[in-house]
Tab-separated table of C-alpha atoms in Angstrom:
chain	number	residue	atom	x	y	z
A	10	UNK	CA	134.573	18.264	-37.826
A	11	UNK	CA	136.044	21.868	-36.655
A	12	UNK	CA	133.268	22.094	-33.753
A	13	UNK	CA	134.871	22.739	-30.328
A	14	UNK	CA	134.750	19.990	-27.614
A	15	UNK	CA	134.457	20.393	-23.988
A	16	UNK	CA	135.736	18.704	-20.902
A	17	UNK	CA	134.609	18.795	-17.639
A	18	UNK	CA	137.118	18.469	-15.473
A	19	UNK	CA	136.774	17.056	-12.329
A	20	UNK	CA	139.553	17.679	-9.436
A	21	UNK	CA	138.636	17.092	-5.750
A	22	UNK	CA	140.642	20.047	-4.766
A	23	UNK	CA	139.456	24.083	-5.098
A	24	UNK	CA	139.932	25.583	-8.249
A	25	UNK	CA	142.519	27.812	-7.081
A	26	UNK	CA	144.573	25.136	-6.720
A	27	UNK	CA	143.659	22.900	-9.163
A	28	UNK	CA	146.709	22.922	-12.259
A	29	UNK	CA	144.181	22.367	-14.685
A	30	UNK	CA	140.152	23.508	-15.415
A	31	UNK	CA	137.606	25.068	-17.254
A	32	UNK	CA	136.512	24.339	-20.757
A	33	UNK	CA	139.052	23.401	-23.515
A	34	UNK	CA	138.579	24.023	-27.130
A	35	UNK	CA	139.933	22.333	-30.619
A	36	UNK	CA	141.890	24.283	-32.680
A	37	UNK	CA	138.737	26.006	-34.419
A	38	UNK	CA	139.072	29.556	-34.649
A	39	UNK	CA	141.872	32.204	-34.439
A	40	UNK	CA	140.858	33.056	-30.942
A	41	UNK	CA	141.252	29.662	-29.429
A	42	UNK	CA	144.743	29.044	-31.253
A	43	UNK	CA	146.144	32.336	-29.828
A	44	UNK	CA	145.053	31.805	-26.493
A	45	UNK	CA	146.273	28.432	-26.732
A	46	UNK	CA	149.813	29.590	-28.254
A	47	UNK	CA	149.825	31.710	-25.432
A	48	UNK	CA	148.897	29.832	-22.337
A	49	UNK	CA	151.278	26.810	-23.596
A	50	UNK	CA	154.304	29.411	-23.740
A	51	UNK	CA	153.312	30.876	-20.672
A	52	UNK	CA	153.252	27.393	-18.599
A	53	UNK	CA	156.830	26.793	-20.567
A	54	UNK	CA	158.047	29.572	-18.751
A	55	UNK	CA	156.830	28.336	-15.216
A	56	UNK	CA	157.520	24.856	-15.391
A	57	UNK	CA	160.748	24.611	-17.898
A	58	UNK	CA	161.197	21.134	-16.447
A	59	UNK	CA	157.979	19.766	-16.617
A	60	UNK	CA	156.850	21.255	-20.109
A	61	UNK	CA	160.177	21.101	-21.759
A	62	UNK	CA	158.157	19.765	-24.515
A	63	UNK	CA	157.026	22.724	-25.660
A	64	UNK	CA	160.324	23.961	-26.075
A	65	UNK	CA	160.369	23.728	-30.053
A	66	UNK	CA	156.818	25.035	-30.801
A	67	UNK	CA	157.317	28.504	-31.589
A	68	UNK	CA	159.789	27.346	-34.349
A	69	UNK	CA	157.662	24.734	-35.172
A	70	UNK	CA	155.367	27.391	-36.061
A	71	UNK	CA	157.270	29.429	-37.479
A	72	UNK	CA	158.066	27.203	-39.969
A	73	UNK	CA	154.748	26.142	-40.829
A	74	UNK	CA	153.949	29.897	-41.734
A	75	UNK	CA	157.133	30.028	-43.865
A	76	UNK	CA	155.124	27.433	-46.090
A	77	UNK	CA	152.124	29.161	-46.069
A	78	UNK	CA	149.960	27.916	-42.928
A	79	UNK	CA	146.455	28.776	-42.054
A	80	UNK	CA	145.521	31.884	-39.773
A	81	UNK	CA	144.985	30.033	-36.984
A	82	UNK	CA	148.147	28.652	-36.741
A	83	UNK	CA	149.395	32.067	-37.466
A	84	UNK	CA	147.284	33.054	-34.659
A	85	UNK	CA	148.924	30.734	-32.484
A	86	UNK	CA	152.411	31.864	-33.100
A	87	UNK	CA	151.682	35.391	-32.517
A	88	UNK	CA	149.792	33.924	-28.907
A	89	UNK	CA	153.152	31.784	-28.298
A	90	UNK	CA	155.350	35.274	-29.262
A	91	UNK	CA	152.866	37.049	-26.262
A	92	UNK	CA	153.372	34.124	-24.235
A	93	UNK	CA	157.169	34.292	-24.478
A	94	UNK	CA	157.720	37.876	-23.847
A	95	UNK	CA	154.410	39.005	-21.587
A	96	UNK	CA	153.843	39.445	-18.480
A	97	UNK	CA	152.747	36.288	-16.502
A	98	UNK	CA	149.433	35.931	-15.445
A	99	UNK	CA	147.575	34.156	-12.565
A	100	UNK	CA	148.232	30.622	-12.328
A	101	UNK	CA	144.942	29.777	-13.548
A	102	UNK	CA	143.497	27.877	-16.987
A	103	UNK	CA	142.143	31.161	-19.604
A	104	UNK	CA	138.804	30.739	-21.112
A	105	UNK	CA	139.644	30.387	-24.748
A	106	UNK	CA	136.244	30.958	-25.990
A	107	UNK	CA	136.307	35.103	-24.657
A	108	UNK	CA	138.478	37.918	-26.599
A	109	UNK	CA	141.883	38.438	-25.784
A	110	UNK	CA	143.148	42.247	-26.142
A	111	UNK	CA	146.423	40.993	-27.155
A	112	UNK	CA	144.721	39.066	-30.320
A	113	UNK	CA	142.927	42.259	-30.809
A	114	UNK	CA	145.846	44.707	-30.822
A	115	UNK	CA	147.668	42.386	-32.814
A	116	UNK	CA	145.163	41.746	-35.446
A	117	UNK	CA	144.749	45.832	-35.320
A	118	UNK	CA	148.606	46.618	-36.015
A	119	UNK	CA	149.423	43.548	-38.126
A	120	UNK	CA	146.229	42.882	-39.884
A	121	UNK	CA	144.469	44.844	-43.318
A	122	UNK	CA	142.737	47.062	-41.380
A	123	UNK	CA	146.131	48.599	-39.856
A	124	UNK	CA	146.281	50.520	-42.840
A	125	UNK	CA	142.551	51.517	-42.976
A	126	UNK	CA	139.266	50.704	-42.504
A	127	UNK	CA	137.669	47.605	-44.153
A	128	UNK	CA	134.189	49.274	-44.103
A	129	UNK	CA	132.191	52.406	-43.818
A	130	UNK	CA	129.130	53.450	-43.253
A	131	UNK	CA	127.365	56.542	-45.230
A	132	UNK	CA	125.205	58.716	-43.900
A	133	UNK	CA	123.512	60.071	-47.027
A	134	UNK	CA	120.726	62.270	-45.838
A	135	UNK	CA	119.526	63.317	-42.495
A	136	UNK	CA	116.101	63.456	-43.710
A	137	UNK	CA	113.241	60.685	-42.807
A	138	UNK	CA	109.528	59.912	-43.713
A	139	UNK	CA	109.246	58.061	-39.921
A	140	UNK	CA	109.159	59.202	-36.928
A	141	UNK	CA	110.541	56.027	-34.465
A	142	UNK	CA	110.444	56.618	-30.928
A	143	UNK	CA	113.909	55.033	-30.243
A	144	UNK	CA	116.124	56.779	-33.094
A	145	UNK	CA	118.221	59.697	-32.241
A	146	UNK	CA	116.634	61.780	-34.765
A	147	UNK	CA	113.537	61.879	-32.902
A	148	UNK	CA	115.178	61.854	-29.481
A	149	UNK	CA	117.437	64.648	-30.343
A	150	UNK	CA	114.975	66.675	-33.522
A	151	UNK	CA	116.079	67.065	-36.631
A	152	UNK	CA	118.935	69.036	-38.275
A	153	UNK	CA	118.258	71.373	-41.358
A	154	UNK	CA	118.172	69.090	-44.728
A	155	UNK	CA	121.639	68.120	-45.751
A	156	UNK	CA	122.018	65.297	-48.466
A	157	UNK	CA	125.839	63.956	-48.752
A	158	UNK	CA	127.307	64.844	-52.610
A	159	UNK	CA	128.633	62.376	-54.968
A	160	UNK	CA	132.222	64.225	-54.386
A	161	UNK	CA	131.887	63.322	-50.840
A	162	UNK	CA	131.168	59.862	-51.636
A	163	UNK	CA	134.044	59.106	-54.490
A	164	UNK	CA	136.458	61.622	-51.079
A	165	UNK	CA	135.407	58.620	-48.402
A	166	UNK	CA	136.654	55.902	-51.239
A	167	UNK	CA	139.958	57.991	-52.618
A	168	UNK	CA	140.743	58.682	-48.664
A	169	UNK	CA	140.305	55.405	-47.421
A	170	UNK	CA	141.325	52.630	-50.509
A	171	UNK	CA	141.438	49.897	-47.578
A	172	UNK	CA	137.330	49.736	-47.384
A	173	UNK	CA	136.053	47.019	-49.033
A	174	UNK	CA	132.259	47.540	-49.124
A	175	UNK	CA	129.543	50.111	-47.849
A	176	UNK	CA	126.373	50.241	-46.010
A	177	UNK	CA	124.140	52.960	-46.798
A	178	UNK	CA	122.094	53.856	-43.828
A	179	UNK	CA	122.323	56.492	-41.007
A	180	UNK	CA	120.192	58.672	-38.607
A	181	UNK	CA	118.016	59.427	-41.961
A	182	UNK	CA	116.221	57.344	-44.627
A	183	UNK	CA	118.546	57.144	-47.317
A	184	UNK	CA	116.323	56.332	-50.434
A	185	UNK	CA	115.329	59.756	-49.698
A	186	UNK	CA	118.667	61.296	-51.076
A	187	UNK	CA	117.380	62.731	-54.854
A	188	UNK	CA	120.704	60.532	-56.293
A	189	UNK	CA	120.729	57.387	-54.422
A	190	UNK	CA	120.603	55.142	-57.915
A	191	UNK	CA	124.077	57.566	-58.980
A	192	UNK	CA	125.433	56.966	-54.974
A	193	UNK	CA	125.025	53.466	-55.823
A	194	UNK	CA	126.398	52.872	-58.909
A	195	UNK	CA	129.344	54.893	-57.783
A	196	UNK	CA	130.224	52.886	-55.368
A	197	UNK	CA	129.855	49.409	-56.822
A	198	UNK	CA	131.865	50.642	-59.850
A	199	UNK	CA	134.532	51.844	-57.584
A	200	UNK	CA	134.695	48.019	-56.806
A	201	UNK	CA	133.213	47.933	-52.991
A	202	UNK	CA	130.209	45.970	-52.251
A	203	UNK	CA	127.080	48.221	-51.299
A	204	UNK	CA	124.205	47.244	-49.717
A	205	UNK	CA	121.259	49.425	-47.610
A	206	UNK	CA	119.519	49.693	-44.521
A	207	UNK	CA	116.181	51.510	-45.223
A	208	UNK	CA	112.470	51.675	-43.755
A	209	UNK	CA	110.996	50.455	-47.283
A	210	UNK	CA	108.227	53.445	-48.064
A	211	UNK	CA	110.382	54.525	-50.935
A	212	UNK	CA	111.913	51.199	-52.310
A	213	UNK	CA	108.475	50.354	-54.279
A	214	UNK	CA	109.743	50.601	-58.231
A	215	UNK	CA	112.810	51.297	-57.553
A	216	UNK	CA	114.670	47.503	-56.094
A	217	UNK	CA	115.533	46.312	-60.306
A	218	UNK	CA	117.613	50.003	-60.985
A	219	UNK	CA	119.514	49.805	-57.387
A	220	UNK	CA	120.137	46.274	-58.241
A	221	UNK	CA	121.322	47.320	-61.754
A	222	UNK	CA	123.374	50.126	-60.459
A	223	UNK	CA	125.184	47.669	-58.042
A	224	UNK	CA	123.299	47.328	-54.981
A	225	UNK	CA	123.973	43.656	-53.426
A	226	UNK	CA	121.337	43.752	-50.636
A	227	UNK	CA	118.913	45.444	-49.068
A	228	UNK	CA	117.364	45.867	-45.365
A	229	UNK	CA	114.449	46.649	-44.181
A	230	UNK	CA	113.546	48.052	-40.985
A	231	UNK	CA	110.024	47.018	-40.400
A	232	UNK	CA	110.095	47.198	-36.315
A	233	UNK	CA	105.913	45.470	-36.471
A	234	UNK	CA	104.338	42.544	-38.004
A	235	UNK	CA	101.132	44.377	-39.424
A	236	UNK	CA	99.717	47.574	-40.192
A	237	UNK	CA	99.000	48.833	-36.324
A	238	UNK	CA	102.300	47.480	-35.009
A	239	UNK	CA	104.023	49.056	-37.599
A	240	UNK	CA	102.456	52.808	-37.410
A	241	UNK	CA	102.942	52.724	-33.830
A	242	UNK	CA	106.861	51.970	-34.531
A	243	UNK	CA	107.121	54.441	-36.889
A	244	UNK	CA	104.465	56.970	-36.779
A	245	UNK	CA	103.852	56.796	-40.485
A	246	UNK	CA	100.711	54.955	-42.069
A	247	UNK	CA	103.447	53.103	-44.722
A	248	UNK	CA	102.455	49.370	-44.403
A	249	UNK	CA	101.076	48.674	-47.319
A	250	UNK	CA	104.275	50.218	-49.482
A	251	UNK	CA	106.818	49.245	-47.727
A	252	UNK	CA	105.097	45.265	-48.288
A	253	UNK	CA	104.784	45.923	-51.915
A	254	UNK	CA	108.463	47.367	-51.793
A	255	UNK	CA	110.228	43.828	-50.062
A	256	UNK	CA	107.634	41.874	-52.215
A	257	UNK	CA	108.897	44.206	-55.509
A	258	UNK	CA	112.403	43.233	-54.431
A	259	UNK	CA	112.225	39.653	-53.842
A	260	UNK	CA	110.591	39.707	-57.629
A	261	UNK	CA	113.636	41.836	-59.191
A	262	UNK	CA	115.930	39.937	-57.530
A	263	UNK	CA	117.323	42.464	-55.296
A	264	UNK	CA	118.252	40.095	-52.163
A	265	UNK	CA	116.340	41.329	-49.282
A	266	UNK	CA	116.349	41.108	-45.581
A	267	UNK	CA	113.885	42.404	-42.680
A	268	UNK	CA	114.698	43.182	-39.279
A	269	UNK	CA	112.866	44.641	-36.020
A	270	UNK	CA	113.791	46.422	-32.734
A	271	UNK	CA	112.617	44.108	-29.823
A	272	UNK	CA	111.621	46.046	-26.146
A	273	UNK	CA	110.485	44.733	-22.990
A	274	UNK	CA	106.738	45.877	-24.565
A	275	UNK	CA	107.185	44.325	-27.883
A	276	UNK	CA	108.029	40.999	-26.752
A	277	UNK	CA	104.887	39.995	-27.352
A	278	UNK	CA	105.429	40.752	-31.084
A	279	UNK	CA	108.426	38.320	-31.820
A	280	UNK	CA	105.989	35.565	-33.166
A	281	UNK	CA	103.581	37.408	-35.250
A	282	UNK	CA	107.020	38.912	-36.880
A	283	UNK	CA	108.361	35.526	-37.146
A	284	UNK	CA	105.078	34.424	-38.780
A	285	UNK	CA	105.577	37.445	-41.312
A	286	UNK	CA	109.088	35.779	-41.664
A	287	UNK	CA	107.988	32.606	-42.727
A	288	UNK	CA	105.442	34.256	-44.809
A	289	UNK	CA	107.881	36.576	-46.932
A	290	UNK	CA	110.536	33.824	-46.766
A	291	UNK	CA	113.584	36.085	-46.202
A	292	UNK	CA	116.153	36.235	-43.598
A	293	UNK	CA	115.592	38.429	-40.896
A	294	UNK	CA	117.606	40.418	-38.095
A	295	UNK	CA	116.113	41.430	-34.201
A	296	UNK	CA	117.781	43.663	-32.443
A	297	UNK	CA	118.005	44.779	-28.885
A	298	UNK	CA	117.330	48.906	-27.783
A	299	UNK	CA	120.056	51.558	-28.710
A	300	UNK	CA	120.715	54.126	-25.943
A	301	UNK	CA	120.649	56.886	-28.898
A	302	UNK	CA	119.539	59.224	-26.146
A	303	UNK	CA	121.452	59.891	-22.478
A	304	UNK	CA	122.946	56.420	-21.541
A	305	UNK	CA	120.823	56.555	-18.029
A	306	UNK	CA	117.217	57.739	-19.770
A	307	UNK	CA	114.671	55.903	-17.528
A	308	UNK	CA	112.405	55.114	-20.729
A	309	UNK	CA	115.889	52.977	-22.131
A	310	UNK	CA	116.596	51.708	-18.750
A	311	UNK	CA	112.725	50.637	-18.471
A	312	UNK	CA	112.332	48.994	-22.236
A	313	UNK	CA	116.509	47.484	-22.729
A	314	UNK	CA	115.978	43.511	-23.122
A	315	UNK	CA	118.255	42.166	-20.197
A	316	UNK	CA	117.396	38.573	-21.330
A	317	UNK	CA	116.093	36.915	-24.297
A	318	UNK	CA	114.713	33.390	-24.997
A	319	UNK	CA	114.785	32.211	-28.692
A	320	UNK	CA	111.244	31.004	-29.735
A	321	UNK	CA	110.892	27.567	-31.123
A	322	UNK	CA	109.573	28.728	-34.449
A	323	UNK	CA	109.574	27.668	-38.127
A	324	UNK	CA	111.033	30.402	-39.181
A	325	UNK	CA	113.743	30.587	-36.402
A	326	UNK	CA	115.995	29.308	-39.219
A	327	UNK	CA	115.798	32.232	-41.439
A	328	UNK	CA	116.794	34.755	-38.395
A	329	UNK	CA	120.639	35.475	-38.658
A	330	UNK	CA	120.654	37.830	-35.713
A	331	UNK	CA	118.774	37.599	-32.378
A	332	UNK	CA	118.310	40.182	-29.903
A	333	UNK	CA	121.605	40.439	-27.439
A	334	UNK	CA	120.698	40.948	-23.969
A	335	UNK	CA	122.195	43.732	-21.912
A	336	UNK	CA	123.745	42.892	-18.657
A	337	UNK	CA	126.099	45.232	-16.317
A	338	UNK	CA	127.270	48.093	-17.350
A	339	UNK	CA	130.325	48.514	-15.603
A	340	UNK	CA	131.258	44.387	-16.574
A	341	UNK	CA	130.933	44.603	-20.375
A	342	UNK	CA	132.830	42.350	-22.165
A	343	UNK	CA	133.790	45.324	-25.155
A	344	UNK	CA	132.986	42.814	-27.658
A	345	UNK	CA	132.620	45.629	-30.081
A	346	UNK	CA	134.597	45.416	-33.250
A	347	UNK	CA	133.655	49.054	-34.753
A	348	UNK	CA	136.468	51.703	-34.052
A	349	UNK	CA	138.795	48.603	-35.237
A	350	UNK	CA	137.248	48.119	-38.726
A	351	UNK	CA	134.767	50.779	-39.284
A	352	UNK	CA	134.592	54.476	-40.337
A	353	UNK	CA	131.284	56.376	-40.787
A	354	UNK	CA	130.790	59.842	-42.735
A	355	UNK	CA	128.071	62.137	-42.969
A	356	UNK	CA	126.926	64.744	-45.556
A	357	UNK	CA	129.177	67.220	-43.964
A	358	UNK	CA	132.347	64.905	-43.772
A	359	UNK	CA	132.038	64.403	-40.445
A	360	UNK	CA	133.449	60.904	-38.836
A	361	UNK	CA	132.887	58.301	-36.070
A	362	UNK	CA	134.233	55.059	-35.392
A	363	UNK	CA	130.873	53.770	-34.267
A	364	UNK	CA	128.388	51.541	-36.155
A	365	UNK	CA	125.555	52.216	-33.947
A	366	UNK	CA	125.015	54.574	-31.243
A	367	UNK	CA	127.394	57.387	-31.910
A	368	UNK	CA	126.580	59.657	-35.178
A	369	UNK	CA	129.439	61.759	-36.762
A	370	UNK	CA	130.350	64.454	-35.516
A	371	UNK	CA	132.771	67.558	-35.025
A	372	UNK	CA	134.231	65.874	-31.861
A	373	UNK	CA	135.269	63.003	-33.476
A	374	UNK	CA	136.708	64.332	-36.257
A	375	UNK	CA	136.643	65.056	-39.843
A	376	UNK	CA	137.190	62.654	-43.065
A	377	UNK	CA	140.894	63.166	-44.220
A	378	UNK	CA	143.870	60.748	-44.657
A	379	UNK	CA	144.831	60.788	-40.810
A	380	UNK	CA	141.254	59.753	-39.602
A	381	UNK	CA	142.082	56.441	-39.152
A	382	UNK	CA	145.282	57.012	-36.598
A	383	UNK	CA	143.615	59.921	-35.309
A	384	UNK	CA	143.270	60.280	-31.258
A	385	UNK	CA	139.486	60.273	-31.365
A	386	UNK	CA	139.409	56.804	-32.971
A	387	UNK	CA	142.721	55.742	-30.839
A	388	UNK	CA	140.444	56.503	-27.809
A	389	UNK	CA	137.296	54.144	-28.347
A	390	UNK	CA	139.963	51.281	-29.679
A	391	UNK	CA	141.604	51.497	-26.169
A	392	UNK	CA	138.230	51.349	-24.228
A	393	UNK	CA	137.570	48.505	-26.595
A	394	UNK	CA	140.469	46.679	-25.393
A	395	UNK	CA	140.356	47.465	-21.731
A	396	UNK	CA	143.614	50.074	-21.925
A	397	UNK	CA	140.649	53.024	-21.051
A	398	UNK	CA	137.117	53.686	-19.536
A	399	UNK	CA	134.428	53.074	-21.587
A	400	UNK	CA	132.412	55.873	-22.905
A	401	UNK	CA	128.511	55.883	-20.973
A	402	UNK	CA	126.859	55.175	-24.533
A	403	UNK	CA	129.141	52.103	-25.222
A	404	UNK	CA	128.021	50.600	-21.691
A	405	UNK	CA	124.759	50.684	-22.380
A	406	UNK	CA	124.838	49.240	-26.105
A	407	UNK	CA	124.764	45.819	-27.165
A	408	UNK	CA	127.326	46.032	-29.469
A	409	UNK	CA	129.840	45.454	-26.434
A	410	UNK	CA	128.147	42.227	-25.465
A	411	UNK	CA	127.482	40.570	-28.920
A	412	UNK	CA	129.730	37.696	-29.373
């Protein structure tokens, strides 16, 4: 049925020298095929007599893709093409279920987003109603008032033609910006998905024209499951709207999602949220802490989630993201598929390849037709791959360790 299937090998000698072990996978995901294409090619090369067998697969391949084969088996050729002409690893099985830089370079140069980015976040406004003790605009204070224009807007879309849809959201509430009905309907006509990541005090009356004007969905942050939990997230005595604004939604038929921040001290808050959950009947996201200040802040380091149980709940089914624990630092998996896919702007034109943590900024660059090839984003693709040191924000963000 496409599900993977494991085998637990059993081999009385030590793994080291054991030919064969670890868990296998079917030929389910792009992934698996090109680690598979790879390791087969790879054990051609070291025993031509005994896997002689293999001899015809790359062609075999090939010729599938002539006809117009799936991407995995795509996938696999490209792993078999790695396989042929890399450099031989240790005589050991690969764990096909982890991220393999090669897939991820190739993907990178040979895939859509070679040419672009497939998405981009907007930072519209740097202004906010809330006050949340974990956000970088309260860490760091705020800026002077800058709202991005609708130039700036229809510049990201005419520089970058690759991205296919846009998430409004930011270091700022964005249903603050005085146009945010004209930002949408720019966008969606420009034919790009939008959708928005907001904390809900303003969306009251206003979910049926951002769903006329384009808008596809709509987030809220709530970060609390009633009216205390939610004023000590945010500093802002907003309950009451922002639950008139997702119930205003649901009725205009604006699709609508919630989602919290989970700490070591609001643990204790996961079911009464989930209850809400099951209550409002929409899907819902928890996340893990952001280091959005210094990477080695004691308050982070105290209040990061380094383990997570999922709660046997009835609403467990309607939560599409769960918190991602945070282990090591310096043995992250950079699992993080931003600076590959991803460009966010601000008001001022400013860039960054990150979704999360990292704001735009001067550093990293400003919005024109080489942003996408410039060094800056280069740089956080190789420590993404391995080819470079991670940057101390990335080791402390979850981003690296989702799966």
């Amino acid at each position: 049925g496409g599900m993977g299937y494991f085998v637990a090998t059993q081999d009385p000698r030590p793994e080291e020298e054991a030919g064969c072990f670890g868990v296998h996978f079917s030929l389910q995901s792009e992934e698996v095929a090109f680690r598979r294409g790879r390791r087969l090619m790879e054990k051609l090369r070291a025993a031509p007599d005994k896997m002689g067998f293999f001899h015809g697969l790359p062609r075999k391949l090939h010729r599938q893709i002539k006809r117009g084969a799936s991407r995995e088996v795509t996938a696999m050729y490209l792993g078999a093409v790695v396989g042929l002409t890399g450099e031989m690893p240790e005589n050991r099985e690969m764990d096909a279920s982890k991220i393999d830089p090669d897939l991820r370079r190739l993907n990178f140069w040979l895939g859509a987003a070679a040419d672009g980015p497939a998405d981009a976040t907007l930072y519209l406004t740097n202004r906010c109603n809330h006050k949340c003790p974990w956000c970088r605009r309260t860490k760091e204070g705020a800026a002077p008032p800058l709202d991005m224009s609708l130039q700036m807007v229809k510049k990201v879309l005419a520089v970058h033609p690759t991205i296919q849809s846009v998430c409004l959201a930011g270091f700022g509430e964005p249903m603050l910006h005085p146009e945010i009905v004209e930002v949408v309907r720019t966008i969606s006509d420009a034919g790009r998905s939008v959708a928005m990541v907001t904390n809900g005090s303003a969306l009251l009356g206003q979910a049926f024209e951002l769903l006329q004007a384009g808008l596809s969905e709509v987030t809220v942050s709530l970060n609390g499951h009633d009216a205390e939990s939610h004023q000590k997230a945010c500093g802002a005595d907003t309950w009451e709207v922002v639950m008139e604004g997702i119930r205003g939604a649901k009725r205009a038929g604006l699709p609508v999602r919630i989602s919290a921040v989970v700490s070591r001290s609001t643990l204790s808050g996961v079911g009464p949220f989930l209850d809400l959950v099951q209550e409002l009947q929409v899907p819902a996201h928890l996340h893990n802490l952001l280091p959005h200040g210094e990477p080695e802040d004691p308050e982070f380091l105290a209040e990061v989630l380094r383990e997570f149980h999922i709660p046997a709940h009835p609403a467990a089914c309607l939560v599409k993201t769960w918190p991602v624990p945070l282990g090591d630092p310096e043995t992250s998996p950079r699992l993080c598929e931003s600076p590959f896919v991803s460009v966010g702007v601000d008001a001022a034109g400013h860039v960054t390849p990150c979704r999360r943590v990292l704001p735009p900024s001067p550093e990293l660059g400003g919005l024109h037709r080489h942003t996408w090839k410039s060094r800056q984003f280069a740089d956080y693709r190789a420590a993404m791959l391995g080819d470079a040191p991670l940057p101390p924000a990335c080791k402390r963000c979850w981003g690296a360790w989702k799966e």
